């Protein structure tokens, strides 16, 4: 049997000295850990308070329960992730396959715990909150990225179909489920960044040029710009006297988008019209090709206008829609109609309706052009059609005009 030797006095003293210094350091480390834990608990309590306050829970006891659930979720997530990161720090110092396998196991174990914790958390919330309130909690834990980002997509692309909107929302909600378990702001936003990439790919497959659409939206957001779409959309929306800022921006953005689209269509049309004059063809052939181009783009402008009307109705009531149409056409419809009523005060209801129909058609066409003089040309054109109709109805427009002028002259002298 091996003989046991008593440690030397020197060795015992050395161990004693080490313990003398190590124990206080260890105690200090534990104390620091407790302090950091207490501080983090206070931080997550404050976060939970802010989220819980948005839920409008009148029952104080229930509110407290929900707040504690949220705070506990933050704390437990941090505990799992801190342990994972601590383990990874020691493993990653070694660059070999065994270390890589160990790191993978550590991450996998943590992910399973987090996934289980996530499911249990939602079940706990469901015992106290409605589905809408749970949505609010999820948004609160992810900086409201889902509603804010979804709204931005709708502003950037106002003519998305219901199917496309649903797809975008689905991607964002899926990103939020992952982001809820993120251990930092950076990690949470990274999840949304990943899914925004998926949305970009999806929209590209649907025919959208996100670079172009993003640039156009940036221009629409610059509400102090002197660009036509900004000046005109600000003016038109101003006439509505809206108090809801969100609705106001929805309408302003949509109207600005319409002006941008008209400009793009007209620029494309004008470029093709110009190109016809450079062809080695007869005048008749050039004129016919130009007429075909004009007709094609008139159809495109009309189709865009109808889409605009439909989308406009989603944000505004019928009276507001009429105001927008009139403001975009210099309020000329009512001016023209009032003139006809003053010119021919004895028109019957059927005749009034027909005159108004001509003017409505003039207004629709006038909405497809950008210059006031061009809008006026459309009203002059349809005013002529209304005059022809009234002549067929037996009215003497020349005599009626002379009578109105004399009447206005007498009224003017009466006021002098």
mmCIF file of C-alpha atoms in Angstrom:
data_model
loop_
_atom_site.group_PDB
_atom_site.id
_atom_site.type_symbol
_atom_site.label_atom_id
_atom_site.label_comp_id
_atom_site.label_asym_id
_atom_site.label_seq_id
_atom_site.Cartn_x
_atom_site.Cartn_y
_atom_site.Cartn_z
ATOM 1 C CA UNK A 1 0.000 0.000 0.000
ATOM 2 C CA UNK A 2 1.184 3.466 -0.919
ATOM 3 C CA UNK A 3 2.210 5.468 2.106
ATOM 4 C CA UNK A 4 0.299 8.668 2.709
ATOM 5 C CA UNK A 5 2.354 11.780 3.343
ATOM 6 C CA UNK A 6 1.108 14.653 5.406
ATOM 7 C CA UNK A 7 1.114 17.915 3.378
ATOM 8 C CA UNK A 8 3.884 20.248 4.239
ATOM 9 C CA UNK A 9 3.210 23.339 6.282
ATOM 10 C CA UNK A 10 4.158 25.453 3.303
ATOM 11 C CA UNK A 11 1.550 23.795 1.081
ATOM 12 C CA UNK A 12 -1.138 24.198 3.734
ATOM 13 C CA UNK A 13 -0.303 27.873 4.065
ATOM 14 C CA UNK A 14 -0.474 28.330 0.300
ATOM 15 C CA UNK A 15 -3.912 26.724 0.114
ATOM 16 C CA UNK A 16 -5.030 28.847 3.026
ATOM 17 C CA UNK A 17 -3.882 32.004 1.314
ATOM 18 C CA UNK A 18 -5.654 31.041 -1.906
ATOM 19 C CA UNK A 19 -8.882 30.413 -0.020
ATOM 20 C CA UNK A 20 -8.425 33.651 1.858
ATOM 21 C CA UNK A 21 -8.486 35.603 -1.415
ATOM 22 C CA UNK A 22 -10.810 33.334 -3.407
ATOM 23 C CA UNK A 23 -13.710 33.169 -0.976
ATOM 24 C CA UNK A 24 -14.313 36.933 -0.800
ATOM 25 C CA UNK A 25 -13.974 37.162 -4.607
ATOM 26 C CA UNK A 26 -16.493 34.358 -5.000
ATOM 27 C CA UNK A 27 -18.833 36.058 -2.563
ATOM 28 C CA UNK A 28 -18.466 39.320 -4.454
ATOM 29 C CA UNK A 29 -19.225 37.554 -7.737
ATOM 30 C CA UNK A 30 -22.362 36.001 -6.282
ATOM 31 C CA UNK A 31 -23.413 39.340 -4.835
ATOM 32 C CA UNK A 32 -22.868 41.041 -8.181
ATOM 33 C CA UNK A 33 -24.894 38.298 -9.860
ATOM 34 C CA UNK A 34 -27.771 38.808 -7.426
ATOM 35 C CA UNK A 35 -27.656 42.561 -7.996
ATOM 36 C CA UNK A 36 -27.660 42.159 -11.778
ATOM 37 C CA UNK A 37 -30.562 39.718 -11.541
ATOM 38 C CA UNK A 38 -32.541 42.121 -9.358
ATOM 39 C CA UNK A 39 -31.816 44.981 -11.766
ATOM 40 C CA UNK A 40 -32.917 42.921 -14.767
ATOM 41 C CA UNK A 41 -36.089 41.876 -12.972
ATOM 42 C CA UNK A 42 -36.908 45.550 -12.443
ATOM 43 C CA UNK A 43 -36.248 46.276 -16.127
ATOM 44 C CA UNK A 44 -38.534 43.498 -17.359
ATOM 45 C CA UNK A 45 -41.192 44.503 -14.842
ATOM 46 C CA UNK A 46 -41.207 47.988 -16.355
ATOM 47 C CA UNK A 47 -41.402 46.530 -19.860
ATOM 48 C CA UNK A 48 -44.271 44.299 -18.813
ATOM 49 C CA UNK A 49 -46.063 47.231 -17.180
ATOM 50 C CA UNK A 50 -45.960 49.220 -20.418
ATOM 51 C CA UNK A 51 -47.343 46.321 -22.442
ATOM 52 C CA UNK A 52 -50.039 45.463 -19.889
ATOM 53 C CA UNK A 53 -51.210 49.082 -19.777
ATOM 54 C CA UNK A 54 -52.189 48.911 -23.463
ATOM 55 C CA UNK A 55 -54.636 46.058 -22.802
ATOM 56 C CA UNK A 56 -57.270 48.164 -21.004
ATOM 57 C CA UNK A 57 -57.799 45.627 -18.205
ATOM 58 C CA UNK A 58 -60.017 47.140 -15.504
ATOM 59 C CA UNK A 59 -59.545 44.303 -12.994
ATOM 60 C CA UNK A 60 -56.381 45.173 -11.029
ATOM 61 C CA UNK A 61 -55.771 41.585 -9.937
ATOM 62 C CA UNK A 62 -56.041 40.327 -13.504
ATOM 63 C CA UNK A 63 -53.810 43.144 -14.730
ATOM 64 C CA UNK A 64 -51.187 42.188 -12.161
ATOM 65 C CA UNK A 65 -51.320 38.523 -13.224
ATOM 66 C CA UNK A 66 -50.831 39.406 -16.871
ATOM 67 C CA UNK A 67 -47.986 41.780 -16.089
ATOM 68 C CA UNK A 68 -46.244 39.086 -14.043
ATOM 69 C CA UNK A 69 -46.682 36.566 -16.876
ATOM 70 C CA UNK A 70 -45.024 38.925 -19.338
ATOM 71 C CA UNK A 71 -42.208 39.818 -16.934
ATOM 72 C CA UNK A 72 -41.604 36.142 -16.130
ATOM 73 C CA UNK A 73 -41.408 35.332 -19.844
ATOM 74 C CA UNK A 74 -38.738 37.974 -20.370
ATOM 75 C CA UNK A 75 -36.779 36.770 -17.333
ATOM 76 C CA UNK A 76 -36.930 33.064 -18.184
ATOM 77 C CA UNK A 77 -35.961 33.731 -21.802
ATOM 78 C CA UNK A 78 -32.956 35.705 -20.613
ATOM 79 C CA UNK A 79 -31.945 32.919 -18.209
ATOM 80 C CA UNK A 80 -31.966 30.308 -20.987
ATOM 81 C CA UNK A 81 -30.174 32.541 -23.464
ATOM 82 C CA UNK A 82 -27.550 33.726 -20.978
ATOM 83 C CA UNK A 83 -26.678 30.154 -20.066
ATOM 84 C CA UNK A 84 -26.533 29.240 -23.767
ATOM 85 C CA UNK A 85 -24.249 32.179 -24.575
ATOM 86 C CA UNK A 86 -21.987 31.431 -21.601
ATOM 87 C CA UNK A 87 -21.599 27.831 -22.725
ATOM 88 C CA UNK A 88 -20.971 28.862 -26.333
ATOM 89 C CA UNK A 89 -18.281 31.325 -25.281
ATOM 90 C CA UNK A 90 -16.196 28.556 -23.736
ATOM 91 C CA UNK A 91 -16.834 26.110 -26.585
ATOM 92 C CA UNK A 92 -16.079 28.525 -29.400
ATOM 93 C CA UNK A 93 -12.525 29.033 -28.155
ATOM 94 C CA UNK A 94 -11.703 25.683 -29.735
ATOM 95 C CA UNK A 95 -11.922 25.404 -33.498
ATOM 96 C CA UNK A 96 -12.438 21.708 -34.167
ATOM 97 C CA UNK A 97 -15.282 19.443 -35.215
ATOM 98 C CA UNK A 98 -15.905 18.265 -31.675
ATOM 99 C CA UNK A 99 -16.300 21.847 -30.493
ATOM 100 C CA UNK A 100 -18.614 22.636 -33.425
ATOM 101 C CA UNK A 101 -20.752 19.617 -32.585
ATOM 102 C CA UNK A 102 -20.877 20.691 -28.933
ATOM 103 C CA UNK A 103 -21.911 24.226 -29.930
ATOM 104 C CA UNK A 104 -24.644 22.814 -32.144
ATOM 105 C CA UNK A 105 -25.945 20.707 -29.251
ATOM 106 C CA UNK A 106 -25.959 23.706 -26.926
ATOM 107 C CA UNK A 107 -27.976 25.784 -29.422
ATOM 108 C CA UNK A 108 -30.367 22.919 -30.093
ATOM 109 C CA UNK A 109 -30.999 22.352 -26.382
ATOM 110 C CA UNK A 110 -31.652 26.065 -25.826
ATOM 111 C CA UNK A 111 -33.959 26.273 -28.856
ATOM 112 C CA UNK A 112 -36.049 23.366 -27.588
ATOM 113 C CA UNK A 113 -36.392 24.988 -24.166
ATOM 114 C CA UNK A 114 -37.361 28.311 -25.750
ATOM 115 C CA UNK A 115 -39.899 26.669 -28.047
ATOM 116 C CA UNK A 116 -41.508 24.884 -25.103
ATOM 117 C CA UNK A 117 -41.477 28.098 -23.075
ATOM 118 C CA UNK A 118 -43.122 29.999 -25.970
ATOM 119 C CA UNK A 119 -46.018 27.543 -26.226
ATOM 120 C CA UNK A 120 -46.571 27.508 -22.478
ATOM 121 C CA UNK A 121 -46.506 31.313 -22.410
ATOM 122 C CA UNK A 122 -49.242 31.625 -25.045
ATOM 123 C CA UNK A 123 -51.378 29.107 -23.134
ATOM 124 C CA UNK A 124 -50.962 31.155 -19.947
ATOM 125 C CA UNK A 125 -51.909 34.376 -21.718
ATOM 126 C CA UNK A 126 -54.947 32.672 -23.255
ATOM 127 C CA UNK A 127 -56.287 31.935 -19.781
ATOM 128 C CA UNK A 128 -56.487 35.666 -19.073
ATOM 129 C CA UNK A 129 -56.716 37.497 -22.412
ATOM 130 C CA UNK A 130 -58.728 37.586 -25.610
ATOM 131 C CA UNK A 131 -57.144 36.804 -28.978
ATOM 132 C CA UNK A 132 -56.901 40.521 -29.803
ATOM 133 C CA UNK A 133 -55.229 41.257 -26.470
ATOM 134 C CA UNK A 134 -52.697 38.479 -27.044
ATOM 135 C CA UNK A 135 -51.913 40.116 -30.393
ATOM 136 C CA UNK A 136 -51.264 43.349 -28.522
ATOM 137 C CA UNK A 137 -48.887 41.588 -26.146
ATOM 138 C CA UNK A 138 -46.991 40.035 -29.040
ATOM 139 C CA UNK A 139 -46.726 43.409 -30.760
ATOM 140 C CA UNK A 140 -45.623 45.025 -27.513
ATOM 141 C CA UNK A 141 -42.813 42.496 -27.136
ATOM 142 C CA UNK A 142 -41.630 43.181 -30.721
ATOM 143 C CA UNK A 143 -41.768 46.998 -30.851
ATOM 144 C CA UNK A 144 -45.051 46.970 -32.860
ATOM 145 C CA UNK A 145 -43.096 46.064 -35.990
ATOM 146 C CA UNK A 146 -45.970 44.045 -37.490
ATOM 147 C CA UNK A 147 -48.640 46.794 -37.604
ATOM 148 C CA UNK A 148 -46.127 49.513 -38.482
ATOM 149 C CA UNK A 149 -44.461 47.527 -41.266
ATOM 150 C CA UNK A 150 -47.743 46.237 -42.658
ATOM 151 C CA UNK A 151 -49.103 49.792 -42.860
ATOM 152 C CA UNK A 152 -45.938 50.882 -44.656
ATOM 153 C CA UNK A 153 -46.411 48.185 -47.282
ATOM 154 C CA UNK A 154 -49.984 49.384 -47.860
ATOM 155 C CA UNK A 155 -48.774 52.969 -48.252
ATOM 156 C CA UNK A 156 -45.986 51.959 -50.613
ATOM 157 C CA UNK A 157 -48.258 49.644 -52.647
ATOM 158 C CA UNK A 158 -51.847 50.920 -52.319
ATOM 159 C CA UNK A 159 -53.230 48.589 -54.993
ATOM 160 C CA UNK A 160 -52.224 45.277 -53.458
ATOM 161 C CA UNK A 161 -54.870 42.584 -53.833
ATOM 162 C CA UNK A 162 -56.475 41.011 -50.765
ATOM 163 C CA UNK A 163 -54.480 37.848 -51.439
ATOM 164 C CA UNK A 164 -51.205 39.798 -51.567
ATOM 165 C CA UNK A 165 -52.048 41.692 -48.385
ATOM 166 C CA UNK A 166 -52.832 38.444 -46.592
ATOM 167 C CA UNK A 167 -49.538 36.925 -47.722
ATOM 168 C CA UNK A 168 -47.544 39.912 -46.465
ATOM 169 C CA UNK A 169 -49.364 39.884 -43.132
ATOM 170 C CA UNK A 170 -48.749 36.141 -42.767
ATOM 171 C CA UNK A 171 -45.007 36.592 -43.295
ATOM 172 C CA UNK A 172 -44.860 39.404 -40.726
ATOM 173 C CA UNK A 173 -46.843 37.465 -38.124
ATOM 174 C CA UNK A 174 -44.572 34.451 -38.595
ATOM 175 C CA UNK A 175 -41.539 36.698 -38.119
ATOM 176 C CA UNK A 176 -43.086 38.057 -34.927
ATOM 177 C CA UNK A 177 -43.416 34.580 -33.408
ATOM 178 C CA UNK A 178 -39.664 34.141 -33.774
ATOM 179 C CA UNK A 179 -38.848 37.726 -32.781
ATOM 180 C CA UNK A 180 -40.783 37.352 -29.525
ATOM 181 C CA UNK A 181 -38.097 34.932 -28.382
ATOM 182 C CA UNK A 182 -35.202 37.156 -29.436
ATOM 183 C CA UNK A 183 -32.819 38.061 -26.653
ATOM 184 C CA UNK A 184 -32.043 41.558 -27.913
ATOM 185 C CA UNK A 185 -33.448 44.311 -30.116
ATOM 186 C CA UNK A 186 -30.907 43.371 -32.774
ATOM 187 C CA UNK A 187 -32.004 39.733 -32.744
ATOM 188 C CA UNK A 188 -35.695 40.674 -32.912
ATOM 189 C CA UNK A 189 -35.166 43.023 -35.856
ATOM 190 C CA UNK A 190 -32.999 40.413 -37.578
ATOM 191 C CA UNK A 191 -36.004 38.087 -37.726
ATOM 192 C CA UNK A 192 -38.128 40.786 -39.342
ATOM 193 C CA UNK A 193 -35.298 41.553 -41.751
ATOM 194 C CA UNK A 194 -35.213 37.914 -42.804
ATOM 195 C CA UNK A 195 -38.955 37.849 -43.498
ATOM 196 C CA UNK A 196 -38.915 41.204 -45.273
ATOM 197 C CA UNK A 197 -36.545 39.489 -47.691
ATOM 198 C CA UNK A 198 -39.171 36.801 -48.253
ATOM 199 C CA UNK A 199 -41.805 39.486 -48.822
ATOM 200 C CA UNK A 200 -39.565 41.218 -51.354
ATOM 201 C CA UNK A 201 -39.099 37.954 -53.266
ATOM 202 C CA UNK A 202 -42.832 37.279 -53.155
ATOM 203 C CA UNK A 203 -43.768 40.730 -54.426
ATOM 204 C CA UNK A 204 -41.145 40.495 -57.178
ATOM 205 C CA UNK A 205 -42.812 37.267 -58.296
ATOM 206 C CA UNK A 206 -46.078 39.235 -58.430
ATOM 207 C CA UNK A 207 -44.554 41.759 -60.843
ATOM 208 C CA UNK A 208 -43.610 44.536 -58.411
ATOM 209 C CA UNK A 209 -40.352 46.455 -58.775
ATOM 210 C CA UNK A 210 -39.679 47.155 -55.090
ATOM 211 C CA UNK A 211 -36.763 49.483 -55.864
ATOM 212 C CA UNK A 212 -38.951 51.701 -58.044
ATOM 213 C CA UNK A 213 -41.943 51.504 -55.715
ATOM 214 C CA UNK A 214 -39.758 52.330 -52.716
ATOM 215 C CA UNK A 215 -38.272 55.370 -54.480
ATOM 216 C CA UNK A 216 -41.736 56.636 -55.436
ATOM 217 C CA UNK A 217 -43.006 56.171 -51.895
ATOM 218 C CA UNK A 218 -40.009 58.098 -50.546
ATOM 219 C CA UNK A 219 -40.958 60.985 -52.829
ATOM 220 C CA UNK A 220 -44.564 60.848 -51.619
ATOM 221 C CA UNK A 221 -43.419 61.038 -47.984
ATOM 222 C CA UNK A 222 -41.591 64.320 -48.580
ATOM 223 C CA UNK A 223 -44.652 66.469 -47.924
ATOM 224 C CA UNK A 224 -42.655 69.716 -48.198
ATOM 225 C CA UNK A 225 -41.527 68.956 -51.734
ATOM 226 C CA UNK A 226 -42.599 71.207 -54.605
ATOM 227 C CA UNK A 227 -43.213 68.185 -56.848
ATOM 228 C CA UNK A 228 -46.625 68.236 -58.520
ATOM 229 C CA UNK A 229 -47.867 65.113 -56.730
ATOM 230 C CA UNK A 230 -47.039 66.612 -53.333
ATOM 231 C CA UNK A 231 -48.379 70.108 -53.953
ATOM 232 C CA UNK A 232 -51.629 68.822 -55.429
ATOM 233 C CA UNK A 233 -52.235 66.013 -52.918
ATOM 234 C CA UNK A 234 -51.655 68.426 -50.018
ATOM 235 C CA UNK A 235 -54.112 70.881 -51.536
ATOM 236 C CA UNK A 236 -56.814 68.293 -52.250
ATOM 237 C CA UNK A 237 -56.614 66.674 -48.810
ATOM 238 C CA UNK A 238 -56.621 70.096 -47.190
ATOM 239 C CA UNK A 239 -60.051 70.714 -48.684
ATOM 240 C CA UNK A 240 -61.423 67.709 -46.766
ATOM 241 C CA UNK A 241 -60.655 69.222 -43.326
ATOM 242 C CA UNK A 242 -59.835 65.803 -41.832
ATOM 243 C CA UNK A 243 -58.996 65.447 -38.137
ATOM 244 C CA UNK A 244 -57.875 61.798 -38.230
ATOM 245 C CA UNK A 245 -54.153 61.966 -39.063
ATOM 246 C CA UNK A 246 -53.967 58.326 -40.133
ATOM 247 C CA UNK A 247 -56.887 58.662 -42.549
ATOM 248 C CA UNK A 248 -55.494 61.948 -43.782
ATOM 249 C CA UNK A 249 -52.168 60.317 -44.654
ATOM 250 C CA UNK A 250 -53.894 57.348 -46.325
ATOM 251 C CA UNK A 251 -55.786 59.708 -48.621
ATOM 252 C CA UNK A 252 -52.876 62.067 -49.247
ATOM 253 C CA UNK A 253 -50.601 59.156 -50.130
ATOM 254 C CA UNK A 254 -53.189 57.603 -52.462
ATOM 255 C CA UNK A 255 -53.829 60.893 -54.276
ATOM 256 C CA UNK A 256 -50.094 61.565 -54.611
ATOM 257 C CA UNK A 257 -49.682 58.034 -55.994
ATOM 258 C CA UNK A 258 -52.378 58.776 -58.583
ATOM 259 C CA UNK A 259 -50.567 61.890 -59.764
ATOM 260 C CA UNK A 260 -47.311 59.922 -59.986
ATOM 261 C CA UNK A 261 -49.009 57.188 -62.020
ATOM 262 C CA UNK A 262 -50.609 59.661 -64.440
ATOM 263 C CA UNK A 263 -47.215 61.258 -65.002
ATOM 264 C CA UNK A 264 -45.597 57.872 -65.704
ATOM 265 C CA UNK A 265 -48.326 56.831 -68.154
ATOM 266 C CA UNK A 266 -48.234 60.160 -69.975
ATOM 267 C CA UNK A 267 -44.430 60.172 -70.208
ATOM 268 C CA UNK A 268 -44.479 56.675 -71.691
ATOM 269 C CA UNK A 269 -47.270 57.662 -74.112
ATOM 270 C CA UNK A 270 -45.554 60.879 -75.193
ATOM 271 C CA UNK A 271 -42.255 59.071 -75.800
ATOM 272 C CA UNK A 272 -44.010 56.608 -78.123
ATOM 273 C CA UNK A 273 -45.915 59.400 -79.839
ATOM 274 C CA UNK A 274 -42.635 61.226 -80.474
ATOM 275 C CA UNK A 275 -41.051 58.087 -81.880
ATOM 276 C CA UNK A 276 -43.776 57.755 -84.539
ATOM 277 C CA UNK A 277 -42.625 60.998 -86.170
ATOM 278 C CA UNK A 278 -39.166 59.541 -86.709
ATOM 279 C CA UNK A 279 -40.409 56.584 -88.741
ATOM 280 C CA UNK A 280 -39.955 56.360 -92.532
ATOM 281 C CA UNK A 281 -43.679 56.064 -93.193
ATOM 282 C CA UNK A 282 -46.349 58.072 -94.937
ATOM 283 C CA UNK A 283 -48.187 60.809 -93.076
ATOM 284 C CA UNK A 284 -51.336 58.679 -93.069
ATOM 285 C CA UNK A 285 -49.488 55.730 -91.532
ATOM 286 C CA UNK A 286 -47.850 57.927 -88.905
ATOM 287 C CA UNK A 287 -51.174 59.568 -88.036
ATOM 288 C CA UNK A 288 -52.873 56.200 -87.676
ATOM 289 C CA UNK A 289 -50.106 54.831 -85.470
ATOM 290 C CA UNK A 290 -50.224 57.960 -83.305
ATOM 291 C CA UNK A 291 -54.006 57.662 -82.993
ATOM 292 C CA UNK A 292 -53.685 54.009 -81.963
ATOM 293 C CA UNK A 293 -51.086 54.901 -79.324
ATOM 294 C CA UNK A 294 -53.278 57.710 -77.999
ATOM 295 C CA UNK A 295 -56.323 55.441 -77.805
ATOM 296 C CA UNK A 296 -54.356 52.684 -76.048
ATOM 297 C CA UNK A 297 -53.108 55.030 -73.345
ATOM 298 C CA UNK A 298 -56.518 56.634 -72.922
ATOM 299 C CA UNK A 299 -57.804 53.163 -72.034
ATOM 300 C CA UNK A 300 -54.905 52.680 -69.608
ATOM 301 C CA UNK A 301 -55.543 56.054 -67.979
ATOM 302 C CA UNK A 302 -59.248 55.251 -67.683
ATOM 303 C CA UNK A 303 -58.516 51.881 -66.098
ATOM 304 C CA UNK A 304 -56.130 53.494 -63.603
ATOM 305 C CA UNK A 305 -58.728 56.147 -62.776
ATOM 306 C CA UNK A 306 -61.353 53.505 -61.990
ATOM 307 C CA UNK A 307 -58.896 51.675 -59.732
ATOM 308 C CA UNK A 308 -58.218 54.978 -58.001
ATOM 309 C CA UNK A 309 -61.939 55.616 -57.464
ATOM 310 C CA UNK A 310 -62.401 52.139 -55.998
ATOM 311 C CA UNK A 311 -59.479 52.502 -53.595
ATOM 312 C CA UNK A 312 -60.533 56.040 -52.718
ATOM 313 C CA UNK A 313 -63.900 54.714 -51.567
ATOM 314 C CA UNK A 314 -62.134 52.473 -49.044
ATOM 315 C CA UNK A 315 -60.818 55.550 -47.221
ATOM 316 C CA UNK A 316 -63.524 58.163 -47.791
ATOM 317 C CA UNK A 317 -67.316 58.446 -47.806
ATOM 318 C CA UNK A 318 -69.248 59.406 -50.965
ATOM 319 C CA UNK A 319 -69.252 63.119 -50.121
ATOM 320 C CA UNK A 320 -65.487 63.125 -49.572
ATOM 321 C CA UNK A 321 -64.925 61.197 -52.802
ATOM 322 C CA UNK A 322 -66.879 63.877 -54.673
ATOM 323 C CA UNK A 323 -64.793 66.577 -53.033
ATOM 324 C CA UNK A 324 -61.589 64.843 -54.141
ATOM 325 C CA UNK A 325 -62.839 64.505 -57.732
ATOM 326 C CA UNK A 326 -63.898 68.141 -57.854
ATOM 327 C CA UNK A 327 -60.681 69.432 -56.305
ATOM 328 C CA UNK A 328 -58.633 67.427 -58.805
ATOM 329 C CA UNK A 329 -60.589 69.083 -61.667
ATOM 330 C CA UNK A 330 -60.646 72.701 -60.448
ATOM 331 C CA UNK A 331 -64.268 72.423 -59.219
ATOM 332 C CA UNK A 332 -65.312 73.047 -62.811
ATOM 333 C CA UNK A 333 -68.218 70.583 -62.880
ATOM 334 C CA UNK A 334 -70.355 72.692 -60.551
ATOM 335 C CA UNK A 335 -69.326 75.890 -62.312
ATOM 336 C CA UNK A 336 -70.396 74.501 -65.684
ATOM 337 C CA UNK A 337 -73.641 73.060 -64.334
ATOM 338 C CA UNK A 338 -74.552 76.314 -62.580
ATOM 339 C CA UNK A 339 -73.961 78.137 -65.857
ATOM 340 C CA UNK A 340 -76.386 75.830 -67.690
ATOM 341 C CA UNK A 341 -78.993 76.283 -64.959
ATOM 342 C CA UNK A 342 -78.689 80.072 -65.195
ATOM 343 C CA UNK A 343 -78.726 79.933 -69.010
ATOM 344 C CA UNK A 344 -81.794 77.687 -69.265
ATOM 345 C CA UNK A 345 -83.773 77.868 -65.988
ATOM 346 C CA UNK A 346 -86.741 76.009 -67.502
ATOM 347 C CA UNK A 347 -84.961 72.728 -68.184
ATOM 348 C CA UNK A 348 -86.976 69.708 -67.091
ATOM 349 C CA UNK A 349 -85.535 67.039 -64.798
ATOM 350 C CA UNK A 350 -84.614 64.707 -67.638
ATOM 351 C CA UNK A 351 -82.731 67.443 -69.471
ATOM 352 C CA UNK A 352 -80.916 68.510 -66.311
ATOM 353 C CA UNK A 353 -79.880 64.909 -65.730
ATOM 354 C CA UNK A 354 -78.500 64.584 -69.249
ATOM 355 C CA UNK A 355 -76.533 67.832 -69.031
ATOM 356 C CA UNK A 356 -75.071 66.717 -65.702
ATOM 357 C CA UNK A 357 -74.129 63.332 -67.231
ATOM 358 C CA UNK A 358 -72.117 65.102 -69.938
ATOM 359 C CA UNK A 359 -70.305 67.156 -67.327
ATOM 360 C CA UNK A 360 -69.571 64.083 -65.220
ATOM 361 C CA UNK A 361 -67.980 62.490 -68.271
ATOM 362 C CA UNK A 362 -65.962 65.664 -68.792
ATOM 363 C CA UNK A 363 -64.775 65.487 -65.191
ATOM 364 C CA UNK A 364 -63.723 61.835 -65.504
ATOM 365 C CA UNK A 365 -61.590 62.633 -68.550
ATOM 366 C CA UNK A 366 -60.205 65.786 -66.936
ATOM 367 C CA UNK A 367 -58.894 63.654 -64.046
ATOM 368 C CA UNK A 368 -56.514 61.954 -66.488
ATOM 369 C CA UNK A 369 -54.523 65.117 -67.265
ATOM 370 C CA UNK A 370 -52.179 67.220 -65.189
ATOM 371 C CA UNK A 371 -52.454 70.783 -66.544
ATOM 372 C CA UNK A 372 -55.370 73.096 -65.855
ATOM 373 C CA UNK A 373 -55.637 74.142 -69.521
ATOM 374 C CA UNK A 374 -55.889 70.485 -70.561
ATOM 375 C CA UNK A 375 -58.616 69.877 -67.975
ATOM 376 C CA UNK A 376 -60.511 72.899 -69.310
ATOM 377 C CA UNK A 377 -60.345 71.469 -72.852
ATOM 378 C CA UNK A 378 -62.248 68.392 -71.696
ATOM 379 C CA UNK A 379 -65.018 70.521 -70.183
ATOM 380 C CA UNK A 380 -65.204 72.639 -73.344
ATOM 381 C CA UNK A 381 -65.513 69.466 -75.411
ATOM 382 C CA UNK A 382 -68.379 68.066 -73.336
ATOM 383 C CA UNK A 383 -69.995 71.476 -72.958
ATOM 384 C CA UNK A 384 -70.272 71.397 -76.746
ATOM 385 C CA UNK A 385 -71.966 67.989 -76.591
ATOM 386 C CA UNK A 386 -74.426 69.309 -74.016
ATOM 387 C CA UNK A 387 -75.142 72.330 -76.259
ATOM 388 C CA UNK A 388 -75.816 70.061 -79.231
ATOM 389 C CA UNK A 389 -78.170 67.939 -77.117
ATOM 390 C CA UNK A 390 -80.093 71.002 -75.910
ATOM 391 C CA UNK A 391 -80.346 72.363 -79.470
ATOM 392 C CA UNK A 392 -81.948 69.086 -80.509
ATOM 393 C CA UNK A 393 -84.326 69.521 -77.593
ATOM 394 C CA UNK A 394 -85.465 72.798 -79.182
ATOM 395 C CA UNK A 395 -83.519 75.366 -77.185
ATOM 396 C CA UNK A 396 -81.986 78.418 -78.865
ATOM 397 C CA UNK A 397 -78.612 78.584 -77.133
ATOM 398 C CA UNK A 398 -77.546 81.803 -78.835
ATOM 399 C CA UNK A 399 -80.685 83.665 -77.747
ATOM 400 C CA UNK A 400 -80.466 82.175 -74.246
ATOM 401 C CA UNK A 401 -76.850 83.386 -73.981
ATOM 402 C CA UNK A 402 -77.779 86.907 -75.103
ATOM 403 C CA UNK A 403 -80.686 87.014 -72.629
ATOM 404 C CA UNK A 404 -78.415 85.896 -69.777
ATOM 405 C CA UNK A 405 -75.789 88.490 -70.663
ATOM 406 C CA UNK A 406 -78.408 91.268 -70.656
ATOM 407 C CA UNK A 407 -79.746 90.058 -67.324
ATOM 408 C CA UNK A 408 -76.269 90.029 -65.768
ATOM 409 C CA UNK A 409 -75.559 93.499 -67.155
ATOM 410 C CA UNK A 410 -78.764 94.868 -65.615
ATOM 411 C CA UNK A 411 -77.921 93.264 -62.282
ATOM 412 C CA UNK A 412 -74.423 94.740 -62.401
ATOM 413 C CA UNK A 413 -75.766 98.259 -63.041
ATOM 414 C CA UNK A 414 -78.240 97.818 -60.234
ATOM 415 C CA UNK A 415 -75.404 97.185 -57.810
ATOM 416 C CA UNK A 416 -73.404 100.249 -58.936
#
